[in-house]
Short mmCIF file of C-alpha atoms in Angstrom, two decimals:
data_model
loop_
_atom_site.label_atom_id
_atom_site.label_comp_id
_atom_site.label_asym_id
_atom_site.label_seq_id
_atom_site.Cartn_x
_atom_site.Cartn_y
_atom_site.Cartn_z
CA GLY O 1 19.04 -4.98 -3.34
CA ALA O 2 16.90 -4.98 -6.43
CA GLY O 3 13.66 -4.81 -4.48
CA VAL O 4 12.22 -4.66 -0.98
CA SER O 5 12.87 -7.94 0.77
CA GLN O 6 10.76 -9.22 3.66
CA SER O 7 11.15 -12.23 5.93
CA PRO O 8 9.67 -14.53 6.89
CA SER O 9 7.16 -14.83 4.07
CA ASN O 10 4.90 -16.87 6.34
CA LYS O 11 4.76 -17.12 10.11
CA VAL O 12 2.39 -19.21 12.21
CA THR O 13 2.53 -18.60 15.93
CA GLU O 14 0.56 -19.30 19.05
CA LYS O 15 -1.40 -16.64 20.85
CA GLY O 16 0.77 -14.88 23.41
CA LYS O 17 4.08 -15.41 21.64
CA ASP O 18 6.26 -12.58 20.34
CA VAL O 19 7.11 -12.30 16.65
CA GLU O 20 9.64 -10.31 14.65
CA LEU O 21 9.20 -9.39 11.02
CA ARG O 22 12.11 -8.08 8.99
CA CYS O 23 12.29 -5.67 6.07
CA ASP O 24 15.30 -4.89 3.91
CA PRO O 25 14.50 -1.81 1.78
CA ILE O 26 15.84 -0.86 -1.63
CA SER O 27 19.41 0.37 -1.28
CA GLY O 28 19.56 4.15 -1.05
CA HIS O 29 15.91 4.63 -0.13
CA THR O 30 15.67 6.94 2.84
CA ALA O 31 12.04 6.33 3.75
CA LEU O 32 10.65 3.01 5.01
CA TYR O 33 7.03 2.17 5.79
CA TRP O 34 5.07 -0.63 7.40
CA TYR O 35 1.47 -1.33 6.43
CA ARG O 36 -0.92 -4.05 7.47
CA GLN O 37 -3.41 -5.74 5.18
CA SER O 38 -6.17 -7.76 6.78
CA LEU O 39 -9.51 -9.11 5.63
CA GLY O 40 -12.21 -6.54 6.13
CA GLN O 41 -9.77 -3.73 6.97
CA GLY O 42 -7.89 -3.22 3.76
CA LEU O 43 -4.45 -1.62 3.95
CA GLU O 44 -3.62 0.33 7.10
CA PHE O 45 -0.62 2.54 7.75
CA LEU O 46 1.39 1.47 10.79
CA ILE O 47 4.66 3.40 10.98
CA TYR O 48 7.24 5.13 8.84
CA PHE O 49 10.89 6.02 9.16
CA GLN O 50 12.35 8.95 7.28
CA GLY O 51 16.09 9.43 7.25
CA ASN O 52 17.41 10.18 10.73
CA SER O 53 14.16 11.74 11.97
CA ALA O 54 12.09 10.21 14.74
CA PRO O 55 9.66 7.65 13.31
CA ASP O 56 5.97 8.42 12.93
CA LYS O 57 4.30 5.72 15.00
CA SER O 58 0.80 7.11 14.83
CA GLY O 59 -0.63 4.07 13.02
CA LEU O 60 0.52 1.42 15.48
CA PRO O 61 -2.67 -0.21 16.88
CA SER O 62 -1.39 -0.86 20.40
CA ASP O 63 1.71 -0.73 22.57
CA ARG O 64 2.33 -4.38 21.77
CA PHE O 65 3.60 -3.19 18.39
CA SER O 66 7.01 -1.61 17.96
CA ALA O 67 9.50 -1.11 15.17
CA GLU O 68 13.06 -0.06 14.77
CA ARG O 69 15.35 0.73 11.90
CA THR O 70 19.02 0.12 12.38
CA GLY O 71 21.66 2.06 10.51
CA GLY O 72 19.09 3.67 8.28
CA SER O 73 18.51 0.42 6.45
CA VAL O 74 16.94 -2.81 7.76
CA SER O 75 13.80 -2.53 9.86
CA THR O 76 12.22 -4.96 12.29
CA LEU O 77 8.56 -4.89 13.29
CA THR O 78 7.96 -6.62 16.62
CA ILE O 79 4.60 -7.75 17.92
CA GLN O 80 4.55 -8.80 21.56
CA ARG O 81 2.00 -11.14 23.13
CA THR O 82 0.32 -11.77 19.78
CA GLN O 83 -3.46 -11.93 19.57
CA GLN O 84 -5.62 -13.59 16.93
CA GLU O 85 -6.66 -10.19 15.59
CA ASP O 86 -3.01 -9.56 14.72
CA SER O 87 -3.32 -12.13 11.92
CA ALA O 88 -2.71 -10.24 8.68
CA VAL O 89 -0.18 -9.62 5.95
CA TYR O 90 2.43 -7.10 7.03
CA LEU O 91 3.79 -5.14 4.09
CA CYS O 92 6.93 -3.08 4.04
CA ALA O 93 7.65 -0.36 1.50
CA SER O 94 10.47 2.04 0.79
CA SER O 95 10.74 5.31 -1.06
CA GLN O 96 13.62 7.35 -2.40
CA GLN O 97 11.85 10.64 -1.91
CA LEU O 98 11.41 12.02 1.57
CA ASN O 99 7.84 13.23 1.20
CA GLY O 100 5.08 11.60 -0.77
CA GLY O 101 7.30 9.75 -3.22
CA GLU O 102 6.53 6.59 -5.15
CA LEU O 103 6.39 3.59 -2.86
CA PHE O 104 7.93 0.22 -3.66
CA PHE O 105 6.46 -2.67 -1.69
CA GLY O 106 7.82 -6.02 -0.62
CA GLU O 107 5.79 -9.19 -0.94
CA GLY O 108 4.78 -9.14 2.68
CA SER O 109 4.94 -11.38 5.71
CA ARG O 110 1.77 -13.37 6.33
CA LEU O 111 1.21 -13.77 10.06
CA THR O 112 -1.25 -16.31 11.43
CA VAL O 113 -1.91 -16.34 15.16
CA LEU O 114 -3.59 -19.53 16.37
CA LYS U 1 -11.35 12.06 7.73
CA GLN U 2 -10.17 11.06 4.28
CA GLU U 3 -12.00 8.11 2.77
CA VAL U 4 -11.16 6.40 -0.51
CA THR U 5 -13.77 4.43 -2.41
CA GLN U 6 -13.24 2.24 -5.45
CA ILE U 7 -15.95 1.19 -7.85
CA PRO U 8 -16.63 -1.45 -8.97
CA ALA U 9 -15.46 -3.87 -6.31
CA ALA U 10 -15.09 -6.59 -8.91
CA LEU U 11 -15.09 -6.74 -12.68
CA SER U 12 -14.98 -9.62 -15.14
CA VAL U 13 -14.47 -8.90 -18.83
CA PRO U 14 -13.43 -10.69 -22.01
CA GLU U 15 -9.99 -10.11 -23.40
CA GLY U 16 -9.58 -7.05 -25.58
CA GLU U 17 -12.04 -4.75 -23.83
CA ASN U 18 -11.12 -1.25 -22.74
CA LEU U 19 -11.75 -0.75 -19.02
CA VAL U 20 -12.29 2.10 -16.60
CA LEU U 21 -11.70 1.68 -12.88
CA ASN U 22 -12.94 4.43 -10.61
CA CYS U 23 -11.53 5.91 -7.42
CA SER U 24 -13.07 8.69 -5.36
CA PHE U 25 -11.80 10.47 -2.27
CA THR U 26 -13.61 12.73 0.16
CA ASP U 27 -10.91 15.34 0.91
CA SER U 28 -9.37 17.13 -2.05
CA ALA U 29 -6.31 18.16 -0.02
CA ILE U 30 -4.00 15.52 -1.41
CA TYR U 31 -0.32 15.58 -2.28
CA ASN U 32 -0.54 12.84 -4.88
CA LEU U 33 -2.52 9.78 -5.90
CA GLN U 34 -1.09 6.39 -6.75
CA TRP U 35 -2.48 3.36 -8.50
CA PHE U 36 -1.12 -0.04 -7.52
CA ARG U 37 -1.60 -3.57 -8.75
CA GLN U 38 -1.66 -6.57 -6.40
CA ASP U 39 -1.50 -10.16 -7.58
CA PRO U 40 -2.81 -12.88 -5.24
CA GLY U 41 -0.40 -13.56 -2.39
CA LYS U 42 1.96 -10.84 -3.57
CA GLY U 43 2.91 -7.33 -2.60
CA LEU U 44 1.85 -4.14 -4.36
CA THR U 45 3.36 -2.96 -7.62
CA SER U 46 3.23 0.76 -8.33
CA LEU U 47 1.61 1.50 -11.68
CA LEU U 48 1.21 5.26 -11.87
CA LEU U 49 1.72 8.22 -9.57
CA ILE U 50 -0.08 11.51 -10.27
CA GLN U 51 1.01 14.64 -8.44
CA SER U 52 -1.78 16.94 -7.27
CA SER U 53 -0.83 19.51 -9.91
CA GLN U 54 -1.11 16.98 -12.74
CA ARG U 55 -4.17 15.88 -14.67
CA GLU U 56 -3.02 12.52 -15.97
CA GLN U 57 -0.20 10.04 -16.33
CA THR U 58 0.32 7.34 -18.92
CA SER U 59 2.33 4.15 -18.99
CA GLY U 60 1.89 1.77 -21.89
CA ARG U 61 -1.74 0.65 -22.01
CA LEU U 62 -2.53 2.40 -18.73
CA ASN U 63 -3.75 5.95 -18.33
CA ALA U 64 -4.70 7.51 -15.03
CA SER U 65 -6.51 10.81 -14.70
CA LEU U 66 -6.99 13.01 -11.67
CA ASP U 67 -9.68 15.60 -10.98
CA LYS U 68 -8.66 16.80 -7.55
CA SER U 69 -11.47 19.32 -7.11
CA SER U 70 -14.14 16.69 -7.60
CA GLY U 71 -12.20 14.03 -5.70
CA ARG U 72 -11.98 11.54 -8.52
CA SER U 73 -9.44 9.48 -10.39
CA THR U 74 -9.88 6.92 -13.12
CA LEU U 75 -7.56 4.20 -14.33
CA TYR U 76 -8.08 3.36 -17.98
CA ILE U 77 -6.76 0.04 -19.25
CA ALA U 78 -6.70 -0.31 -23.03
CA ALA U 79 -7.04 -3.63 -24.84
CA SER U 80 -7.18 -5.72 -21.69
CA GLN U 81 -5.29 -9.02 -21.49
CA PRO U 82 -5.58 -12.04 -19.18
CA GLY U 83 -2.29 -10.96 -17.60
CA ASP U 84 -4.02 -7.80 -16.38
CA SER U 85 -6.07 -9.91 -13.95
CA ALA U 86 -5.27 -8.64 -10.46
CA THR U 87 -6.59 -6.33 -7.77
CA TYR U 88 -6.08 -2.65 -8.51
CA LEU U 89 -5.71 -0.31 -5.55
CA CYS U 90 -5.94 3.45 -5.42
CA ALA U 91 -4.20 5.40 -2.64
CA VAL U 92 -3.99 9.10 -1.78
CA SER U 93 -1.26 10.93 0.06
CA PRO U 94 -2.80 13.55 2.41
CA ALA U 95 -1.42 17.06 1.94
CA PHE U 96 -0.66 18.11 5.45
CA SER U 97 2.57 18.19 7.36
CA GLY U 98 3.34 14.69 8.51
CA GLY U 99 0.59 13.26 6.36
CA TYR U 100 2.39 12.88 3.04
CA ASN U 101 3.71 9.47 3.87
CA LYS U 102 0.55 7.97 5.31
CA LEU U 103 -1.16 6.63 2.23
CA ILE U 104 -4.88 6.01 2.53
CA PHE U 105 -6.01 3.11 0.40
CA GLY U 106 -9.26 2.14 -1.20
CA ALA U 107 -10.51 -1.43 -0.89
CA GLY U 108 -9.55 -2.21 -4.48
CA THR U 109 -11.16 -3.44 -7.68
CA ARG U 110 -10.68 -7.13 -8.39
CA LEU U 111 -10.30 -7.53 -12.15
CA ALA U 112 -10.58 -10.78 -14.08
CA VAL U 113 -9.87 -10.77 -17.82
CA HIS U 114 -10.83 -14.04 -19.48
CA PRO U 115 -9.61 -15.28 -22.86
#
């Protein structure tokens, strides 16, 4: 596609429910990233996928968070048993270059946990 | 631990002024530095990327400089316009194996340009 596409744009859920957030990167980009932007915390790295290598999950805040990337393209970020502190905007980005290239961000998925 | 600081946190100026936004980082071991723009409720738009070996990059009315040894970058906006109103974010890419892709962001400078 022309840009990074994320869905849903907004998600309101109840505490304890599971949510899935989807990211469709720019076609041909080998690297895909998830970041979280919350009030008071700024932008935090969560996870990145690079080609066929194992993902770097070092930024995931707890084992309730997981992500996968199927076929080297679309990625899904899953949050299990959501908590109120999970409320944030989840941003996905992709990059053509494998290391330290220019990142192109989607518009984010705003998650509100009641 | 790398920390990125942006000053000022907020800035309000009349149209036409030339602006300087500041970014500082505590660890000079960076691979590159990027400036982004974020409009309210939107994602980030990449403005300029400066590799660690470069001193500056220019795009239109924007010029970004990098002084890696002193841990500083500035974003210069010439002849500001109301359409420049947004939050500007600075991010560094750590220069260690496995770190390149984990951008560390500053908190941003919220810019308002009024007619």
